[in-house]
XYZ file of C-alpha atoms in Angstrom:
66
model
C 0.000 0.000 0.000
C 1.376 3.356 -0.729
C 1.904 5.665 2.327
C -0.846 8.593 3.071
C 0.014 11.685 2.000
C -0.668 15.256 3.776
C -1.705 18.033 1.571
C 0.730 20.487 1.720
C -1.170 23.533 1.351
C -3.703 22.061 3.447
C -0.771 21.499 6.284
C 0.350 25.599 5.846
C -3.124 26.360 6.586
C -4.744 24.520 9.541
C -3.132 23.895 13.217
C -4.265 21.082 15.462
C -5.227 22.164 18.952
C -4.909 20.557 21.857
C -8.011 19.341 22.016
C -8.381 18.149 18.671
C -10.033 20.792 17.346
C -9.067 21.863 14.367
C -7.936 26.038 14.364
C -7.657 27.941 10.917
C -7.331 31.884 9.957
C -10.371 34.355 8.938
C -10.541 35.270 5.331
C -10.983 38.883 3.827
C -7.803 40.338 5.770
C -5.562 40.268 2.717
C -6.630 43.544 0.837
C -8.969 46.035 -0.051
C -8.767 47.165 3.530
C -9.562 50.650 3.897
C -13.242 50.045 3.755
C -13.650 47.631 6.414
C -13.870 49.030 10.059
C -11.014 48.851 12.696
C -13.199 46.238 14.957
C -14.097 44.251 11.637
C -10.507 43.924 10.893
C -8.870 43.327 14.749
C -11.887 40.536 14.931
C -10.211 39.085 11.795
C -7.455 38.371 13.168
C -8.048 36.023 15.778
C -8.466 32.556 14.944
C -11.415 30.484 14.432
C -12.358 26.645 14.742
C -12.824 24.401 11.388
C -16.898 24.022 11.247
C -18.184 20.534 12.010
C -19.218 20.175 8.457
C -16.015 21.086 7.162
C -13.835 18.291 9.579
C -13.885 15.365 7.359
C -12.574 16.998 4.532
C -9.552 18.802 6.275
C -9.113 15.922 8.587
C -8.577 13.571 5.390
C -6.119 16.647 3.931
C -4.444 16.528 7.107
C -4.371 12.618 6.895
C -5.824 12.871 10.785
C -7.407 9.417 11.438
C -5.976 7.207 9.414
């Protein structure tokens, strides 16, 4: 059997918590800022939690489980 592999942009983009959760950065923070407000943009920088319906897929990217 060949090995699993991790995706790699997958692996740059998510960070396994200590509780298995699965923590990942808020979009729209890259550009076109001058129109968003200063509490719209310091809330975008904290992280978030991968959504339940979301798991499987980055789990199997992250080949968690296997």
């Amino acid at each position: 059997m060949p090995k699993v592999r991790t995706n790699s942009s997958a692996k740059k983009r998510f960070k396994l918590t200590g509780t298995g959760k699965i923590a990942r950065k808020n979009a729209f923070k890259s550009h076109i800022l001058t129109k968003k407000s200063t509490k719209r943009k310091r809330n975008l920088t904290q992280t978030s939690l991968v959504s339940e319906a979301d798991m499987g897929n980055v789990k199997r990217m992250l080949a968690i489980g296997k």
